[in-house]
Short mmCIF file of C-alpha atoms and ligand atoms in Angstrom, two decimals:
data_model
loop_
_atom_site.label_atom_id
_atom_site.label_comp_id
_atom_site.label_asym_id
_atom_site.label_seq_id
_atom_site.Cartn_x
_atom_site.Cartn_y
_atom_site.Cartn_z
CA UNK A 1 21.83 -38.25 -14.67
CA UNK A 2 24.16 -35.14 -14.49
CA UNK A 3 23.25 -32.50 -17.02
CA UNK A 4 25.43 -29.64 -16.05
CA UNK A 5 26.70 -26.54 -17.63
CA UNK A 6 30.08 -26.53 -19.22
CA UNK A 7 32.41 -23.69 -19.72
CA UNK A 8 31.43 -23.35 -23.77
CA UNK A 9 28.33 -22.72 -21.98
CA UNK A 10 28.55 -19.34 -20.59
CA UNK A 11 30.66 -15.96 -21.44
CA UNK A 12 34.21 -16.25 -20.12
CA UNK A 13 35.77 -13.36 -22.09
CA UNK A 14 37.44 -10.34 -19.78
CA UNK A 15 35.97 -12.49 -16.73
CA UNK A 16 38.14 -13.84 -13.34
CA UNK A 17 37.78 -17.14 -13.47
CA UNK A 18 38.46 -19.41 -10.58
CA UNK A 19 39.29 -22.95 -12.09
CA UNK A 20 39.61 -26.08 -9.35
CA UNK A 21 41.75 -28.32 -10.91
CA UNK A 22 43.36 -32.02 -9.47
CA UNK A 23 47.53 -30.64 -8.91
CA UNK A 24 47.47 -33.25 -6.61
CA UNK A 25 50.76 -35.03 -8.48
CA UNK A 26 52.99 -37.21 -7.16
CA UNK A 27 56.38 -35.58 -5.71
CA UNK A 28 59.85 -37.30 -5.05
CA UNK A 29 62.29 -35.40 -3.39
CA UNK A 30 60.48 -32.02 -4.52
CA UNK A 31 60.20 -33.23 -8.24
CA UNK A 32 56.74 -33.92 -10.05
CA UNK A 33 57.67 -37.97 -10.59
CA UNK A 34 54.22 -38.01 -13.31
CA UNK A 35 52.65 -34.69 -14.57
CA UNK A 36 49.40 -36.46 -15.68
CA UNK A 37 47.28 -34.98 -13.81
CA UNK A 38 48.38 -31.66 -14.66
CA UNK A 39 48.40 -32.41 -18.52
CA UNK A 40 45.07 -33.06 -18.33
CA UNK A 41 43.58 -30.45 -17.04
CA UNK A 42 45.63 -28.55 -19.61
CA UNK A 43 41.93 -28.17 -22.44
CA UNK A 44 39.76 -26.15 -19.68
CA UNK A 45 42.74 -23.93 -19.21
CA UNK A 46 44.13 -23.16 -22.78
CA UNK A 47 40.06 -22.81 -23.62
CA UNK A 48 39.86 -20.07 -21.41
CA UNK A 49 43.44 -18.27 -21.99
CA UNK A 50 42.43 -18.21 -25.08
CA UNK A 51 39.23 -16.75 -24.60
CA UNK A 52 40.46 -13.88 -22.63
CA UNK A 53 39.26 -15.11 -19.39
CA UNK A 54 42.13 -14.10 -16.22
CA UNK A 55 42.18 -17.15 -14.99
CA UNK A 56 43.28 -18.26 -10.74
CA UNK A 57 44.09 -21.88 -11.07
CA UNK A 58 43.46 -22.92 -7.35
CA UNK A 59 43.90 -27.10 -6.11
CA UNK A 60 45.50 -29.13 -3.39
CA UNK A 61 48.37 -31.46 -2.53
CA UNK A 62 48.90 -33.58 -0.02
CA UNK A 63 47.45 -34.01 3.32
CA UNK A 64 49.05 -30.73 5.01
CA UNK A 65 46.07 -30.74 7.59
CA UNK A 66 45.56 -27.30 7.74
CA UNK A 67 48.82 -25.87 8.31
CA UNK A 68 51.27 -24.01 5.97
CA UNK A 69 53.34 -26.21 5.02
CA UNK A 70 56.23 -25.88 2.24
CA UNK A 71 56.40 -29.55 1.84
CA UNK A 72 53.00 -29.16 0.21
CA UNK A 73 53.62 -25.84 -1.65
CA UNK A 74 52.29 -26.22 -5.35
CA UNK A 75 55.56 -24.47 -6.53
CA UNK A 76 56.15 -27.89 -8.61
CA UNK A 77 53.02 -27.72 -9.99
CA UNK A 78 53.44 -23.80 -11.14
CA UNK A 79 57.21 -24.13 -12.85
CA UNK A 80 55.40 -27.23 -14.96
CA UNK A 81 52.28 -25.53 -15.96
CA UNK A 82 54.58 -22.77 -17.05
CA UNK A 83 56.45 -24.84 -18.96
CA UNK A 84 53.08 -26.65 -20.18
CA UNK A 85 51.62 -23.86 -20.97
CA UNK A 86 54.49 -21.57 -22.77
CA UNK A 87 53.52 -18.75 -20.23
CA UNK A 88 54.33 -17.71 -16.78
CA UNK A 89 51.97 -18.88 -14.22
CA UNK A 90 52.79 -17.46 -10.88
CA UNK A 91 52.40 -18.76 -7.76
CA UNK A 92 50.38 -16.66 -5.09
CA UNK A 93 52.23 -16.71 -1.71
CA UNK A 94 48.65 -17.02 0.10
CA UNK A 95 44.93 -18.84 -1.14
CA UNK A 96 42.37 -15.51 -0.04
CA UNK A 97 45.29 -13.44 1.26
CA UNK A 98 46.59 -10.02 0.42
CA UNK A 99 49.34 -11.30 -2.29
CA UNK A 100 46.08 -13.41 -3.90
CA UNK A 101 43.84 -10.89 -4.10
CA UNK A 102 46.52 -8.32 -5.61
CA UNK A 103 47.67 -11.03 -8.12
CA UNK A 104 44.12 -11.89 -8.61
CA UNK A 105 42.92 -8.46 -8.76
CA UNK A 106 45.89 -7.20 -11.63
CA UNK A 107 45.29 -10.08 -13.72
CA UNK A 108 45.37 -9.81 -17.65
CA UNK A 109 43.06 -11.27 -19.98
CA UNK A 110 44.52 -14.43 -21.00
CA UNK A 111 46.48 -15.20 -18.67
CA UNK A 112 46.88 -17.27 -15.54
CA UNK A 113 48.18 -17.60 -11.52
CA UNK A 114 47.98 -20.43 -9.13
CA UNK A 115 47.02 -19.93 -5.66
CA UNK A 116 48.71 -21.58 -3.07
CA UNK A 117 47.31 -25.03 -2.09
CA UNK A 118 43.68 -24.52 -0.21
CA UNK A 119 44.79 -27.40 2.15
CA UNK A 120 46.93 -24.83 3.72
CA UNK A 121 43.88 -23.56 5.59
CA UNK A 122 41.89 -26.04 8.00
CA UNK A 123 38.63 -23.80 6.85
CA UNK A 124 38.83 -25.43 3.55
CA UNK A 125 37.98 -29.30 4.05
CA UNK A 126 35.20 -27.69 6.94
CA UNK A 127 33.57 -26.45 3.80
CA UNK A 128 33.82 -23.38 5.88
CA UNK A 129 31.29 -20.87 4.57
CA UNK A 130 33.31 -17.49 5.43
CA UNK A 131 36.27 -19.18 3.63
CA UNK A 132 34.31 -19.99 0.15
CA UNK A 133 32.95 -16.78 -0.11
CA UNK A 134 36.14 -15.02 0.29
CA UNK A 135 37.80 -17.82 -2.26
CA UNK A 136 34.84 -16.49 -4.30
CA UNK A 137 35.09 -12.95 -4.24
CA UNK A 138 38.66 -13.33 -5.75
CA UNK A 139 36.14 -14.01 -9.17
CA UNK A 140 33.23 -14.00 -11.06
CA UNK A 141 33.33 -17.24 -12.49
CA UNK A 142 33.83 -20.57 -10.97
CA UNK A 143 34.37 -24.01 -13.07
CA UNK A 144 35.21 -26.94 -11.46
CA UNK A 145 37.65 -29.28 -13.39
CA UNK A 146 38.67 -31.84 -10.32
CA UNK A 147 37.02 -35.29 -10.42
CA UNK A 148 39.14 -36.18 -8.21
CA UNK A 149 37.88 -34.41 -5.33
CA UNK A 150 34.29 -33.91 -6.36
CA UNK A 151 33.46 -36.37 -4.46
CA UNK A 152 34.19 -34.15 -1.03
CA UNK A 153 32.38 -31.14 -0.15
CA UNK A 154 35.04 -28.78 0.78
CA UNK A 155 35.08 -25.00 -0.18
CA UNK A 156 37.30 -25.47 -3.40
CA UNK A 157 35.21 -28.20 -5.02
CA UNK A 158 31.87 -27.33 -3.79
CA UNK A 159 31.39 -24.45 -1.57
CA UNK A 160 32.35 -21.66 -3.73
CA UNK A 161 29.30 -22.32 -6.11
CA UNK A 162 27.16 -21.07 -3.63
CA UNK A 163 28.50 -17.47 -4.18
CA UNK A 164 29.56 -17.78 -8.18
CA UNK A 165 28.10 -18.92 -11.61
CA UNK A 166 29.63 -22.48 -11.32
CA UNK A 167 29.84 -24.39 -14.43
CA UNK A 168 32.11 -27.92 -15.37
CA UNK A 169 35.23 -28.07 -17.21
CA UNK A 170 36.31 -30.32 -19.87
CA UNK A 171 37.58 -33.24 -17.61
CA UNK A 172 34.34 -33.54 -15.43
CA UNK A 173 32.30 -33.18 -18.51
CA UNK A 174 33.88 -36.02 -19.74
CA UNK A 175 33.64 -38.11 -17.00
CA UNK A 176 29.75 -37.18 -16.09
CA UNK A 177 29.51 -37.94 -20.15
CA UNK A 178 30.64 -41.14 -20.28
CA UNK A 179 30.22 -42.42 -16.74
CA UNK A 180 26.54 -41.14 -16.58
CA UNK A 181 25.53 -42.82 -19.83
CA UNK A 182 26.73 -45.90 -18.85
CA UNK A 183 24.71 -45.52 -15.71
CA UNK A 184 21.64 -44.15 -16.52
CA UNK A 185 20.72 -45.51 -20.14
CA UNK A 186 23.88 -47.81 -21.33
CA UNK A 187 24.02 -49.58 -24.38
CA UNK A 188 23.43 -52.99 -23.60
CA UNK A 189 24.69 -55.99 -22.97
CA UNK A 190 26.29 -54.09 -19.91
CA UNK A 191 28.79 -55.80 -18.49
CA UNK A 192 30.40 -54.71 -15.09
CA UNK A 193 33.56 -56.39 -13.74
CA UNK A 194 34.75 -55.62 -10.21
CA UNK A 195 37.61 -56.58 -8.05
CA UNK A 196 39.78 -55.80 -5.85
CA UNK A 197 40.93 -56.39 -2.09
CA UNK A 198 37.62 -56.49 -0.08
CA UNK A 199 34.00 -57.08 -0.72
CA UNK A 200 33.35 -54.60 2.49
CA UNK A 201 35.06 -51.45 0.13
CA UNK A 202 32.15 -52.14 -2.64
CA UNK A 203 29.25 -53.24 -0.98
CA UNK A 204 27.18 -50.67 -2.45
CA UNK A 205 28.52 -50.80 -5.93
CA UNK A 206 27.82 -54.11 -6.50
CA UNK A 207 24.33 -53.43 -5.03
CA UNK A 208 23.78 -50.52 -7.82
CA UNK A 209 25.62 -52.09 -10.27
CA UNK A 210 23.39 -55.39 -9.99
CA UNK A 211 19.74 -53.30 -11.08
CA UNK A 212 21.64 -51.64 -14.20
CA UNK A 213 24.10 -54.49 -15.90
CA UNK A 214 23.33 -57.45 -17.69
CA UNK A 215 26.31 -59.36 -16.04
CA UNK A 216 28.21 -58.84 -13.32
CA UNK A 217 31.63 -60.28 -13.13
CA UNK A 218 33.22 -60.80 -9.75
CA UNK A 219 36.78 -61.19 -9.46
CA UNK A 220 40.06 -60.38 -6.88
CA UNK A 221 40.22 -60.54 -3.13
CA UNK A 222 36.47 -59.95 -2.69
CA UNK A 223 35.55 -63.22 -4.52
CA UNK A 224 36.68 -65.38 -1.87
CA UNK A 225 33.88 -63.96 0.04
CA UNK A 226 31.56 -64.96 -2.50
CA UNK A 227 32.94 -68.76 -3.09
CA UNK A 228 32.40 -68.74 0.96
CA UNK A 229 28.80 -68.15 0.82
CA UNK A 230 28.29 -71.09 -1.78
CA UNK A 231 29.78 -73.11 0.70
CA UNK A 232 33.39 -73.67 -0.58
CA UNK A 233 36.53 -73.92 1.82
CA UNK A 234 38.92 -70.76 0.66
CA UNK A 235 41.92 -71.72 2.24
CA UNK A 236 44.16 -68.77 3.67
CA UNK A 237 42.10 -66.66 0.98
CA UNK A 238 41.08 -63.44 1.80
CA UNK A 239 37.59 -63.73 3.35
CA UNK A 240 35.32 -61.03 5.24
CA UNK A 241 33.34 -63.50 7.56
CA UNK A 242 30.75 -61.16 8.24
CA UNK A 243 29.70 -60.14 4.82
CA UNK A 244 29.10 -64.08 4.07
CA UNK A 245 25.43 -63.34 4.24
CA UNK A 246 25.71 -60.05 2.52
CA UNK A 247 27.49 -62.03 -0.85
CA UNK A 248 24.27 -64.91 -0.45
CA UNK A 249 22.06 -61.87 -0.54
CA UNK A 250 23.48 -60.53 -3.67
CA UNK A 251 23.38 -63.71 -5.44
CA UNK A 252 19.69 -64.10 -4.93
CA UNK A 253 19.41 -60.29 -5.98
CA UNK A 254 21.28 -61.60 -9.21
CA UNK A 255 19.04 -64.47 -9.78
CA UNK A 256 15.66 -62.56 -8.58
CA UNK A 257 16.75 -59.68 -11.49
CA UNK A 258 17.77 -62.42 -14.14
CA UNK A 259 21.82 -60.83 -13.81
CA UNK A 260 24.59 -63.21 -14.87
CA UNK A 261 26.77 -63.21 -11.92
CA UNK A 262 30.13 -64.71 -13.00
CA UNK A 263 32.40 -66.23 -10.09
CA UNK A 264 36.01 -67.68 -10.51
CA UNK A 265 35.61 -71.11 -11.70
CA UNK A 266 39.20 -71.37 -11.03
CA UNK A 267 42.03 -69.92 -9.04
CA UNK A 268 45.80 -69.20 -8.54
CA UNK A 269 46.77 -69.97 -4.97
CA UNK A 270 50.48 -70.06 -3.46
CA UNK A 271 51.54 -70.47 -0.02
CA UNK A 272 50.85 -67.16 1.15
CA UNK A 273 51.06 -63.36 0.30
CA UNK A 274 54.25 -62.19 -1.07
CA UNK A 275 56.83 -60.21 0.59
CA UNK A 276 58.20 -58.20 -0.81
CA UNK A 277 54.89 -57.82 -2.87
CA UNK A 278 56.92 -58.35 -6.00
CA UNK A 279 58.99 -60.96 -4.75
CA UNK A 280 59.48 -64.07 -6.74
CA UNK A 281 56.35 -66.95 -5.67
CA UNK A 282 55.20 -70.53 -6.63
CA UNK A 283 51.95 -70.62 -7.86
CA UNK A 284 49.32 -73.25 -9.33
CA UNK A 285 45.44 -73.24 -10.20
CA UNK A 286 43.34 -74.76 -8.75
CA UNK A 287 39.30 -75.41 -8.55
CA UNK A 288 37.62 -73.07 -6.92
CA UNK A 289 35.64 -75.68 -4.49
CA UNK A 290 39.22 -77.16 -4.47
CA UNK A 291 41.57 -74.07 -2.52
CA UNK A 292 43.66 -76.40 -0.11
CA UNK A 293 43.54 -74.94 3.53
CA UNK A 294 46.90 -73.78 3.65
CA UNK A 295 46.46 -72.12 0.21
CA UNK A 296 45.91 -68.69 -0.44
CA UNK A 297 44.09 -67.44 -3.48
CA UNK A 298 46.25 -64.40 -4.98
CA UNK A 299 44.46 -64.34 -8.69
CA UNK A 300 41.77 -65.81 -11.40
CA UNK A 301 43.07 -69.00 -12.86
CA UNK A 302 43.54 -69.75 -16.25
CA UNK A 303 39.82 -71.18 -17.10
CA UNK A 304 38.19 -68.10 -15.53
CA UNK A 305 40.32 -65.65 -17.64
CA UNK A 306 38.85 -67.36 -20.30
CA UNK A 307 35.30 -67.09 -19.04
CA UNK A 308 35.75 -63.69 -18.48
CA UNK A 309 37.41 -62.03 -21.27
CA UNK A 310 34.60 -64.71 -23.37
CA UNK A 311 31.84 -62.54 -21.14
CA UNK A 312 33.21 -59.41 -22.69
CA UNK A 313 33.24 -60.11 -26.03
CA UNK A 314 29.41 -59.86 -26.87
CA UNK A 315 29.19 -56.68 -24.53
CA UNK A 316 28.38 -52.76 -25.90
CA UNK A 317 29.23 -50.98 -22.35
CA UNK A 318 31.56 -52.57 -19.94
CA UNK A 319 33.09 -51.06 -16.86
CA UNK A 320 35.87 -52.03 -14.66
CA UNK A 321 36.68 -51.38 -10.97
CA UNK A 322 39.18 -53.87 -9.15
CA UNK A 323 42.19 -55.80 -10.06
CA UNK A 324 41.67 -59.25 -10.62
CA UNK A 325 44.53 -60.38 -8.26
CA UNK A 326 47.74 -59.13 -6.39
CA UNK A 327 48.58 -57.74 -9.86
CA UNK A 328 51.66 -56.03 -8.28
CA UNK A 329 53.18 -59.07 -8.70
CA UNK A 330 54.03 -59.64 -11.76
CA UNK A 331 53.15 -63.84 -11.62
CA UNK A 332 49.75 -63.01 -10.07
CA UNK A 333 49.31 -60.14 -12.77
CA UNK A 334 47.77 -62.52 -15.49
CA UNK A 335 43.80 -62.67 -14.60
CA UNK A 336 43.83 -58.45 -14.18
CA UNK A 337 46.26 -58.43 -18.05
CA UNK A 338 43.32 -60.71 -19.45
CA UNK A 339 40.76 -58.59 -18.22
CA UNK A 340 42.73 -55.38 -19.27
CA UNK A 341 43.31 -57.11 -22.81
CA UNK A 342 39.78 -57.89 -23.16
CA UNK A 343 38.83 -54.62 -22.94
CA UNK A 344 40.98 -53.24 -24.92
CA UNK A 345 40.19 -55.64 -27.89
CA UNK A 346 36.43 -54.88 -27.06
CA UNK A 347 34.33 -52.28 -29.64
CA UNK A 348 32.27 -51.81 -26.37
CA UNK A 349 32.49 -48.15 -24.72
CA UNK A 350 35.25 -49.55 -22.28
CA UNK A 351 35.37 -47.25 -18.81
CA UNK A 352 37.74 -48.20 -15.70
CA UNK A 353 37.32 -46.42 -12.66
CA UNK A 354 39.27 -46.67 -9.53
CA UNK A 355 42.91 -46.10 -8.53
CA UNK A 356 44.73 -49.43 -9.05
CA UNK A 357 42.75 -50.97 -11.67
CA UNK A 358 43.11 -47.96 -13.65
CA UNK A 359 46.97 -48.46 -12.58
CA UNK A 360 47.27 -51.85 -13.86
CA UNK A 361 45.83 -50.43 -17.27
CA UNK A 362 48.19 -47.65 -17.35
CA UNK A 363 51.53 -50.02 -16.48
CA UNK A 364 50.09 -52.74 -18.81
CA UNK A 365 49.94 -50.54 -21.63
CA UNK A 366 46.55 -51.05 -22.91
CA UNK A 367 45.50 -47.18 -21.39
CA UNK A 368 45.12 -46.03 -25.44
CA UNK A 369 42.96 -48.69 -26.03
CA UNK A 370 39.89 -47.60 -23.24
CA UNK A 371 37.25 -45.83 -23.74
CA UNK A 372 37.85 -43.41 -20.67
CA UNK A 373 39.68 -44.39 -17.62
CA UNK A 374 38.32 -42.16 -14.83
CA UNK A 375 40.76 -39.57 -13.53
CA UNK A 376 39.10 -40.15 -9.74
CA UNK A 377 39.86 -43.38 -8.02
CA UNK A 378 36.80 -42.41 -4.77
CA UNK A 379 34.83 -39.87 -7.21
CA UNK A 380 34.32 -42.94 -9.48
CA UNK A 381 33.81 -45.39 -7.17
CA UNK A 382 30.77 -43.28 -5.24
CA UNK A 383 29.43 -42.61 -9.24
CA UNK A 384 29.21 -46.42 -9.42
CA UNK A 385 27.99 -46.68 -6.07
CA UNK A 386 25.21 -44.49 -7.41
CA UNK A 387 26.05 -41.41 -4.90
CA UNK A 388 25.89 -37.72 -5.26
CA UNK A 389 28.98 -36.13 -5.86
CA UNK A 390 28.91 -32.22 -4.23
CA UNK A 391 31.16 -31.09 -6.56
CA UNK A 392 29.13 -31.68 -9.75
CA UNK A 393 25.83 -31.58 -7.98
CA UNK A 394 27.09 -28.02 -7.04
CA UNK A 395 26.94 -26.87 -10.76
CA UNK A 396 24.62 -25.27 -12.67
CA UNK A 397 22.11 -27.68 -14.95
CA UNK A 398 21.98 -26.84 -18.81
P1 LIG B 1 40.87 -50.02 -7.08
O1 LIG B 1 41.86 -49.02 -6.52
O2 LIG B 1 41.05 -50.23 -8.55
O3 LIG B 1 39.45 -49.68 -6.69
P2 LIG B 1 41.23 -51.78 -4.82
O4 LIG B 1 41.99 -50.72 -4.09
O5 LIG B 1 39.90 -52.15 -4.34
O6 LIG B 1 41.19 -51.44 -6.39
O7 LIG B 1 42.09 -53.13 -4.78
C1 LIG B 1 43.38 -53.22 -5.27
C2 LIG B 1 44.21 -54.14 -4.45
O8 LIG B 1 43.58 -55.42 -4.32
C3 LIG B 1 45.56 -54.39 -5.06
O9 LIG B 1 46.54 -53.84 -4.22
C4 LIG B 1 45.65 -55.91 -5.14
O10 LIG B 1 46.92 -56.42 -4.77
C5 LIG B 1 44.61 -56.37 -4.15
N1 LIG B 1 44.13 -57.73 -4.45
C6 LIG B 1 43.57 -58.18 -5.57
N2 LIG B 1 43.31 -59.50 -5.51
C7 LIG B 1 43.71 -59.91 -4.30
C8 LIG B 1 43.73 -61.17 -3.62
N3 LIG B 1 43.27 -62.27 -4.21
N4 LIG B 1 44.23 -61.21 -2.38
C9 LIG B 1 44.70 -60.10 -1.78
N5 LIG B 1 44.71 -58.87 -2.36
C10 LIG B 1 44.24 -58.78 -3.60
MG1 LIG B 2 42.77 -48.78 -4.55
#
C-alpha cells in the first residue's frame, strides 16, 4: 500500500527540519485537559534533537478560520513540550513571518521552536501554493508526523512537500505499518467490526471492507438499517430510510463474496434516547425481529455480545470502527465493553480506528491491550474507506 520514506531514512544532522505534528489538544479554560497527543509525537522529535537536526515544530488548533486568534495560540502546547522535552521550545509570534524566519533562521542543532498555529492564516486550509513554499523555505527538510490531518490537503500536511524532501515520522509510519498491512495483505481470518451512529457515515467502508475481510460484523446505530432491509420492524430505532436498499445491496455483496456478515441477533431497547446522555434508563433485550414500535434500540443485547466476541476469537487481524451502542451511557455501554474486551483478550493484531470507538477503549481501560489504536478518527476512517490520504501520498516512496 504506502511504502514511504521515514526520517531514519534520510540525513537529518545540521539540517532545518520542519516537523507537522497533531497539537491539536484539548483546552479548558486555557489549560491542556489531555497532553496525548503531544506525548506522542514526542519519538520523531527527540530522534531528531538528538541527531542535530534544528527542528520548527509547526501544527494547528482549533477552528480559528483564518484569523489570528489568541484563543487558538499554541502557547499551551509550547510550555508542555518544554516541560516534555527538558528544553525550551519557543513559540514564534508569526507561522512564515519575520519573528519565524529569524527564530527559524538562528536555530541550533538540536534544538527546537514552534510556530504559531498555521490555522491563523486562511492560505493554509486553501492549500495555498505561495503560502507552502514560503512555510518551506523556513527548511530543508519536511516530515510529516500528523495522522490526524493527513487526511486534508492543506499546506502544512501536504503542500509543503512539493518544495522539500518530505519523508514520515514515527507516528504515521506506524499507522501506514499496521493499518496498511491489515489492508493490503492481512493475516487472515480478518475480521472487521463496525458501528456507530449512521450507516450513511460508512457507506464506503463497509463497501471496501467487504472485498478484504473474512467477516464483517455490524453493530450500533447503523444496524437498524440493516435489520430494516431484512424486513424487521425497528421500532423508534435509528433508521436511514433511504439507504434500505443500499444495506440489501451489501448483503448480497456479502453472500456473492462468501463474507460472514454478522447482524444483532438481539438488542437493548428502552423508551427512548437518554437525556442527559448519561442519565439513568430502563432497559431490556429483546429479539431483533421483535423491537416493539415504541422501542428504541440503544445497544447489542446480551446473545449478540456473545456472538460477537465468539466471532473474534478464531480471528489473526481484526479491526474496529464504531461503538456498539450509546456507550456514553454507562447501561447501554455493555455490547461496545464486550467488543473492547474481546479484543483485548484476542492474540490477533487488534487495530481501532475512529474517534469514539477508540474513546470507549481508552475510558474502558483495555487501550494497553490493542494492537494500535489509530491516532486519526477521519484519517482512519478514509484508510478503511480505501482513500488516498494527501498527506502520506505527498511523501517520498522508499
Ligand atoms: P467513531 O467516532 O468511532 O467512528 P461514530 O462517530 O460513528 O464512531 O459513532 C459514535 C456514536 O454513535 C456515539 O456517540 C454513540 O452514542 C452513537 N451510537 C451508537 N449506537 C447507537 C444507537 N443504537 N443509537 C443511537 N446512537 C448510537
Ligand atoms: Mg465519532
Amino acid at each position: 500500500m504506502y511504502n514511504k520514506k521515514t526520517i531514519e531514512d534520510v540525513a537529518v544532522e545540521g539540517k532545518k527540519v520542519l516537523v507537522r505534528c497533531d497539537f491539536n489538544v484539548p483546552l479548558k479554560d486555557g489549560k491542556i485537559t489531555s497532553d496525548k497527543r503531544i506525548v506522542e509525537a514526542l519519538p520523531t522529535i527527540k530522534y531528531l534533537l538528538s541527531h542535530g537536526a534544528k527542528v520548527i515544530l509547526c501544527s494547528h488548533m482549533g477552528k480559528p478560520k483564518g484569523e489570528v486568534n489568541p484563543k487558538y495560540s499554541l502557547a499551551p502546547v509550547a510550555a508542555r513540550l518544554s516541560e516534555l522535552l527538558g528544553k525550551e521550545v519557543v513559540l514564534t509570534k508569526d507561522i512564515i513571518g519575520e519573528d519565524a524566519k529569524a527564530k527559524a533562521a538562528a536555530l541550533k542543532a538540536g534544538d527546537a521552536i514552534l510556530l504559531e498555529n498555521v490555522r491563523f492564516d486562511a492560505r493554509e486550509e486553501k492549500n495555498d501554493p505561495a503560502f507552502s513554499k514560503e512555510l518551506a523555505s523556513l527548511a530543508e527538510l519536511y516530515v510529516n508526523d500528523a495522522f490526524g490531518t493527513a487526511h486534508r490537503a492543506h499546506a502544512s500536511t501536504a503542500g509543503v512537500a512539493a518544495y522539500l524532501p518530505a519523508v514520515c515520522g514515527y507516528l504515521i509510519q506506524k499507522e501506514i505499518g499496521i493499518m496498511g498491512k491489515a489492508l493490503s495483505n492481512p493475516e487472515r481470518p480478518f475480521v472487521a467490526i463496525l458501528g456507530g451512529a449512521k450507516v450513511s457515515d460508512k457507506l464506503n467502508v463497509i463497501n471496501n471492507l467487504l472485498g478484504k475481510v473474512d467477516t464483517l460484523i455490524i453493530g450500533g446505530g447503523m444496524a437498524y438499517t440493516f435489520l430494516a432491509a431484512k424486513g424487521y420492524g425497528v421500532g423508534k430505532s435509528l433508521l436511514d430510510e433511504s439507504k434500505i436498499d443500499y444495506c440489501r445491496d451489501m448483503m448480497k455483496k456479502a453472500e456473492e463474496k462468501g463474507v460472514k456478515l454478522l447482524l444483532p441477533v438481539d438488542t437493548t431497547v428502552a423508551a427512548g434516547f437518554p437525556d442527559p446522555i448519561d442519565a439513568p434508563i430502563d432497559v431490556s433485550v429483546v429479539p431483533s425481529d421483535k423491537i416493539p414500535a415504541d422501542k428504541e434500540g440503544l445497544d447489542i443485547g446480551t446473545k449478540t455480545m456473545e456472538l460477537y466476541a465468539d466471532a473474534v476469537k478464531n480471528a489473526k487481524t481484526v479491526v474496529w470502527n464504531g461503538p456498539m451502542g450509546v456507550f456514553e451511557n454507562p447501561t447501554l455501554a455493555k455490547g461496545t465493553i464486550s467488543v473492547a474486551k474481546a479484543l483485548a483478550e484476542s492474540s490477533a493484531t487488534t487495530i481501532v480506528g475512529g474517534g469514539d470507538s477508540a474513546a470507549a477503549c481508552e475510558q474502558l481501560g483495555f487501550a494497553d491491550k490493542i494492537t494500535h489504536i489509530s491516532t486519526g478518527g477521519g484519517a482512519s476512517l478514509e484508510f478503511l474507506e480505501g482513500l488516498v490520504l494527501p498527506g502520506i501520498a505527498c511523501l517520498e516512496d522508499k
